Tab-separated table of C-alpha atoms in Angstrom:
chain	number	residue	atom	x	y	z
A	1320	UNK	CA	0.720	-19.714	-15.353
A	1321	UNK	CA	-0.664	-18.657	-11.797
A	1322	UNK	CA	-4.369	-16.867	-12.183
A	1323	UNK	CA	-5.339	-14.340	-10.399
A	1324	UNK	CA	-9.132	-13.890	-8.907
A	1325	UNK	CA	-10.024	-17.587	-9.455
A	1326	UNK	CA	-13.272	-16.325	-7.444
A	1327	UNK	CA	-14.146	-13.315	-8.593
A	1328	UNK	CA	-17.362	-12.454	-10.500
A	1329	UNK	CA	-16.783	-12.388	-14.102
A	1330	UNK	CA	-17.949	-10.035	-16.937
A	1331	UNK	CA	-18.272	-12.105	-20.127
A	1332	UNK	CA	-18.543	-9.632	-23.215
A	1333	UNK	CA	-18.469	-9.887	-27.299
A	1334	UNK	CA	-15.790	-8.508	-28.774
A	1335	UNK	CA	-16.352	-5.243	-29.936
A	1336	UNK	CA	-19.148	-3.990	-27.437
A	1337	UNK	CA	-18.663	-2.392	-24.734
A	1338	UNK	CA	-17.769	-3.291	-21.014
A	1339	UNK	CA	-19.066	-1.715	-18.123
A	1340	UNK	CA	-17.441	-2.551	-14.763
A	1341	UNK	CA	-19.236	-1.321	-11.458
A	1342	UNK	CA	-17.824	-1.495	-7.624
A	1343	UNK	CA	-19.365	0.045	-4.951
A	1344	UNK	CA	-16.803	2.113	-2.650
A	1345	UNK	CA	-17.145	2.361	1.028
A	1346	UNK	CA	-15.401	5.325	2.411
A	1347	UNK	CA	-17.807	8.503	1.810
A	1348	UNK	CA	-14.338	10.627	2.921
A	1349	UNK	CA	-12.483	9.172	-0.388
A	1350	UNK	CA	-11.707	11.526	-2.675
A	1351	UNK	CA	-9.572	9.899	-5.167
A	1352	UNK	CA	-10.195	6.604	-7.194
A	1353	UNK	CA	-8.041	4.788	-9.553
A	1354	UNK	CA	-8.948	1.983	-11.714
A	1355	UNK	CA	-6.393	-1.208	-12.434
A	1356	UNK	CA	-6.095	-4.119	-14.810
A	1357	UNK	CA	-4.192	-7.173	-13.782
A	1358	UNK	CA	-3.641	-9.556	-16.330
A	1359	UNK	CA	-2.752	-13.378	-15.644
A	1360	UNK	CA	1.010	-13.058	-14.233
A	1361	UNK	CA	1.614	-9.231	-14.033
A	1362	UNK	CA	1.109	-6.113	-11.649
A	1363	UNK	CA	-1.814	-4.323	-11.618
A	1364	UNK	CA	-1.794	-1.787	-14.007
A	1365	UNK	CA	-2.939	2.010	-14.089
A	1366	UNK	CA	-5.657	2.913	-16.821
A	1367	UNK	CA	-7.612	6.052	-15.192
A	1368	UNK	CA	-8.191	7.642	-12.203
A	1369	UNK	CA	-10.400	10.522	-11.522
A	1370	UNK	CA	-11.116	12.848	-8.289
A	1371	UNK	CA	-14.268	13.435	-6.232
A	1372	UNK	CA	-14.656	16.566	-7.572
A	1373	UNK	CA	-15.101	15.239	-10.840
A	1374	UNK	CA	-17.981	12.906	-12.161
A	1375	UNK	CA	-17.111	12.005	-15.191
A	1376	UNK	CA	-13.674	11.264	-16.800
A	1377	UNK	CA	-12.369	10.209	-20.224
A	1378	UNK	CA	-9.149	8.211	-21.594
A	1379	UNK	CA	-8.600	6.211	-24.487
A	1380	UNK	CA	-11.686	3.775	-25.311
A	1381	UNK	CA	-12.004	4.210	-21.213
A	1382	UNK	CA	-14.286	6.504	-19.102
A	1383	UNK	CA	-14.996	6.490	-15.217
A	1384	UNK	CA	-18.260	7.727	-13.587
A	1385	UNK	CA	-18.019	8.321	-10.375
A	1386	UNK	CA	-21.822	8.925	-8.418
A	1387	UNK	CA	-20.666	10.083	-4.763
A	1388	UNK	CA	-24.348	9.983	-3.429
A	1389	UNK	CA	-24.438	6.421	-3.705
A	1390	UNK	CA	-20.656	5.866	-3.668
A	1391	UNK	CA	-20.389	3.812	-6.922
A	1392	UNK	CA	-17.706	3.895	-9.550
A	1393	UNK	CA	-18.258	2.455	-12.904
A	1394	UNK	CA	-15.447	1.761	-15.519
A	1395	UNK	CA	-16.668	1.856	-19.118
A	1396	UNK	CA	-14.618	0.088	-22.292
A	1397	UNK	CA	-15.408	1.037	-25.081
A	1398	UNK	CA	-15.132	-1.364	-28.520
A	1399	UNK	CA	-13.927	-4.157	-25.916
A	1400	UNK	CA	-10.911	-5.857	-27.467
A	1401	UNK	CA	-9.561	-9.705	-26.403
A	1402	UNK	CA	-6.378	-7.824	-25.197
A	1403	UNK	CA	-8.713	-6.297	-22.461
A	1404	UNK	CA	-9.730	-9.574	-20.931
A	1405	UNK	CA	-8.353	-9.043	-17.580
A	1406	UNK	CA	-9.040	-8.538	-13.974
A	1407	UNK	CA	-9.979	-4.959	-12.864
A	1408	UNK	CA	-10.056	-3.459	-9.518
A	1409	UNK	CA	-11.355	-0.235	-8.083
A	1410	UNK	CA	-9.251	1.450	-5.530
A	1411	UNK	CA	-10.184	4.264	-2.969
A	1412	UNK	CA	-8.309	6.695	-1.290
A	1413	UNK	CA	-8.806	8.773	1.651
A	1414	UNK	CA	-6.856	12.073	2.702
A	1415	UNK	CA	-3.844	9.609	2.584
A	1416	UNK	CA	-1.698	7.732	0.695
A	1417	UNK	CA	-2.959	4.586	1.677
A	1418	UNK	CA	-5.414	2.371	-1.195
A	1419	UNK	CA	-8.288	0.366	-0.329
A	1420	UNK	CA	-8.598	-2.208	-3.374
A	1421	UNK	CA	-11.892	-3.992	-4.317
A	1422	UNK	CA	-12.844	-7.369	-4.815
A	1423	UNK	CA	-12.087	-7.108	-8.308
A	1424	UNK	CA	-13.921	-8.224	-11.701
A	1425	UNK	CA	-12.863	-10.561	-14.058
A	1426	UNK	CA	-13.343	-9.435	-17.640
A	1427	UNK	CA	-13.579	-12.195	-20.311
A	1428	UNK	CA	-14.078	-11.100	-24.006
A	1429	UNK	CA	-15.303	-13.510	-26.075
A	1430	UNK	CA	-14.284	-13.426	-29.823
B	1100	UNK	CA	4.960	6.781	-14.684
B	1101	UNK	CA	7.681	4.349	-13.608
B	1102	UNK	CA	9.458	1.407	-14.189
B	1103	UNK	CA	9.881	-1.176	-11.134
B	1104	UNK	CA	11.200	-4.462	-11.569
B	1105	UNK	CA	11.101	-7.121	-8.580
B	1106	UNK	CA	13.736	-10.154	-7.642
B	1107	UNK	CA	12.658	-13.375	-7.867
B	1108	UNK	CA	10.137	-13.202	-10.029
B	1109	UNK	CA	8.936	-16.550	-8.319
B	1110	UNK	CA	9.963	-18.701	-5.501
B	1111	UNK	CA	9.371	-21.970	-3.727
B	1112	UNK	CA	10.550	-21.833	-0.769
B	1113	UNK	CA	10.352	-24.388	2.632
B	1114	UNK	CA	8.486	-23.321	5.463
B	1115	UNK	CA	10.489	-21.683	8.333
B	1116	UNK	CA	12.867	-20.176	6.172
B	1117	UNK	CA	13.035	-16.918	4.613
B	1118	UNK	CA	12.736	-14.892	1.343
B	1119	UNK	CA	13.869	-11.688	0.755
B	1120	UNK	CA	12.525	-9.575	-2.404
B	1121	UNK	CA	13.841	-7.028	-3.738
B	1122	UNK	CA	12.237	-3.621	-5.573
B	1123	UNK	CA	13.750	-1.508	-7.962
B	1124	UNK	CA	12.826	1.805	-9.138
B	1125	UNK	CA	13.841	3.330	-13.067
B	1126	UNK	CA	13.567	7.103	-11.151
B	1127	UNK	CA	13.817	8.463	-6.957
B	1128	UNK	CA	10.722	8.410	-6.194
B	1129	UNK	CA	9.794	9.671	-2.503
B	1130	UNK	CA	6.891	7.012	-1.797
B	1131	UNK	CA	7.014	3.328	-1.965
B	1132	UNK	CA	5.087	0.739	-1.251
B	1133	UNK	CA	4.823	-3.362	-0.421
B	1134	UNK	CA	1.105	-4.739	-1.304
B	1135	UNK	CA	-0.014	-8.856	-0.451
B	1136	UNK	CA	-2.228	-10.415	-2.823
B	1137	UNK	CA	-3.069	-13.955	-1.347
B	1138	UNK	CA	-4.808	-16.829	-3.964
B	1139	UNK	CA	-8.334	-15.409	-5.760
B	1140	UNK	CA	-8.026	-11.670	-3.267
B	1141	UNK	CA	-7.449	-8.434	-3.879
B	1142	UNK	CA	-4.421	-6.820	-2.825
B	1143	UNK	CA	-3.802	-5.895	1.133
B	1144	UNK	CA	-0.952	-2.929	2.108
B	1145	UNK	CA	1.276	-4.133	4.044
B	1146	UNK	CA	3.626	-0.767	4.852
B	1147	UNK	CA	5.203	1.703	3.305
B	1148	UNK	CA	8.846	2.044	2.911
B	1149	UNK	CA	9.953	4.842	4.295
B	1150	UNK	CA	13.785	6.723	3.567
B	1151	UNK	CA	16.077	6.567	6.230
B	1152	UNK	CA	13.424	5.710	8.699
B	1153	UNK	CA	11.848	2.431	9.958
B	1154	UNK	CA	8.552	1.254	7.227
B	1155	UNK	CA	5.081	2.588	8.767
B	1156	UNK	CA	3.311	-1.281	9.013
B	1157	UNK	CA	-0.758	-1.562	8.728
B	1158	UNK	CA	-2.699	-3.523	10.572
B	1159	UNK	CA	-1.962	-7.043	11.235
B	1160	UNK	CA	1.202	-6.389	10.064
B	1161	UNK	CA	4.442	-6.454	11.925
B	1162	UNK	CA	8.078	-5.344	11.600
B	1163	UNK	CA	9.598	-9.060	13.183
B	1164	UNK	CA	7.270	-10.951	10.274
B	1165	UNK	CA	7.765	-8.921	7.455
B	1166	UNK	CA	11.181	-6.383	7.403
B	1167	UNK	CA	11.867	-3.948	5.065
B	1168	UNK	CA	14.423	-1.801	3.726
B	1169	UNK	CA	14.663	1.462	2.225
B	1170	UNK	CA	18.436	2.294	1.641
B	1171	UNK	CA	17.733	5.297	-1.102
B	1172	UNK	CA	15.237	6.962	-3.281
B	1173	UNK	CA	15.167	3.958	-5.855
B	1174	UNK	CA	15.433	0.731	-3.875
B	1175	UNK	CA	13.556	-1.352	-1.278
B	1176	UNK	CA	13.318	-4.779	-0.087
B	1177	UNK	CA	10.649	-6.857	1.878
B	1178	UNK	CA	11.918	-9.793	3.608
B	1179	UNK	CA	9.000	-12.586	4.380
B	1180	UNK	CA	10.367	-14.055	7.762
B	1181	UNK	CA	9.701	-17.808	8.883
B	1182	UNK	CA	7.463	-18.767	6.225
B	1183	UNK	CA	4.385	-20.712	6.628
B	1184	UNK	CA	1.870	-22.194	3.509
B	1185	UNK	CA	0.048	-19.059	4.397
B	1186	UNK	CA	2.226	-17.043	3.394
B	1187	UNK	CA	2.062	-18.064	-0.146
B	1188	UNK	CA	1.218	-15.033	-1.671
B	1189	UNK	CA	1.511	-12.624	-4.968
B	1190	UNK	CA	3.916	-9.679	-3.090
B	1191	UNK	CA	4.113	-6.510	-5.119
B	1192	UNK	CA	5.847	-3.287	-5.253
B	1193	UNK	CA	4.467	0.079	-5.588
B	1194	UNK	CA	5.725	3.830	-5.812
B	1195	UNK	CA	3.859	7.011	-6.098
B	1196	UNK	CA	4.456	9.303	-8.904
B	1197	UNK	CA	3.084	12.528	-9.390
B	1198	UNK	CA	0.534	12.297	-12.247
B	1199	UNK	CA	-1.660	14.681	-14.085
B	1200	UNK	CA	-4.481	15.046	-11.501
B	1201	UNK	CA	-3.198	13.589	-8.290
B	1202	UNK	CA	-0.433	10.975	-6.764
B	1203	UNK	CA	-0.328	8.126	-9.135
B	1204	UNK	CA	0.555	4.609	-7.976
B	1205	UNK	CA	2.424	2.220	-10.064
B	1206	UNK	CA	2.893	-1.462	-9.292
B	1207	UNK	CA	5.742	-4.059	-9.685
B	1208	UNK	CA	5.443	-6.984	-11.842
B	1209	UNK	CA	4.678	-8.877	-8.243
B	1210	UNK	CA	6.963	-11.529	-6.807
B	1211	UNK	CA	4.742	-14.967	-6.549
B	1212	UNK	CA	6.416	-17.115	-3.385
B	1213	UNK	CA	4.750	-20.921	-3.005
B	1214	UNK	CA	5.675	-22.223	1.048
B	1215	UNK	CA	5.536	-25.580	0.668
């Protein structure tokens, strides 16, 4: 099927290590941040999000540090699995609804 | 969360003609929204589809190229007008929920449209 991100810089990781995922956000009035997965064919899908009051976040086998000083967001998978090979994208948002996406990362977990 | 579902899932369509998609929510939600996500990029708002009112459009977007409609609470649509190859595009769906710590936004499974 159709691939999305045929450009993007790619993460290659073992199975069962973990993944860290950075992007750099450019709006220093953002104060909300999600993180997405898109797999090959499908909408993005939510896995965290966290708030600028907030540095530090945890979900399942996920966490997301957020550093406002330098406006960086990192996404953190834990015991990475082949289901999470994927593309993930940061996305910002300001004192509106509106999301600014990244560039994206492609995740590749090699078994 | 919520559960959208798009029509067509895919299309391949001649240029100068049109497509319209069509969104469909599992709940009312007050806040939806029509993303573009051309070849190997990330994905680009195109409005939001507003209740009862005309869609708010974002830059380099306009009403004549891309209309949309927001009959009710659950339902939108997002017609492509005149196509052109560069409009061959993933176009997805999105609504905001309210989530745990702030608005959440859930996508569509995207509609993928070829102009040949």
């Amino acid at each position: 099927g159709e691939s999305v991100g045929l450009h993007l810089p790619t993460l290659s990781v073992q199975e069962g290590d973990n993944s860290i995922i950075n992007c750099a956000y450019s709006n220093s009035a953002s104060d909300y941040f999600i993180w997405y997965k898109q797999e090959s064919g499908k909408g993005p899908q939510f896995i965290i999000d966290i708030r600028s009051n907030m540095d530090k976040r945890q979900g399942q086998r996920v966490t997301v540090l957020l550093n406002k000083t330098v406006k960086h967001l990192s996404l953190q998978i834990a015991a990475t699995q082949p289901g999470d090979s994927a593309v993930y994208f940061c996305a910002e948002q300001a004192s509106s609804y509106k999301l600014i996406f990244g560039s994206g990362t492609r995740l590749l977990v090699r078994p | 969360s919520a559960v959208i579902s798009q029509k067509p899932s895919r299309d391949i369509c001649q240029r100068g003609t049109s497509l319209t998609i069509q969104c469909q929510v599992d709940s009312q939600v007050t806040m939806m929204f029509w993303y573009r996500q051309q070849p190997g990029q990330s994905l680009t708002l195109i409005a939001t589809a507003n209740q009862g009112s005309e869609a708010t459009y974002e830059s380099g977007f306009v009403i004549d190229k891309f209309p949309i409609s927001r009959p009710n609470l659950t339902f939108s649509t997002l017609t492509v007008s005149n196509m052109s190859p560069e409009d061959s595009s993933i176009y997805l769906c999105s609504v905001e929920t309210s989530g745990t710590s702030s608005y959440e936004q859930y996508f569509g499974p995207g509609t993928r449209l070829t102009v040949t």
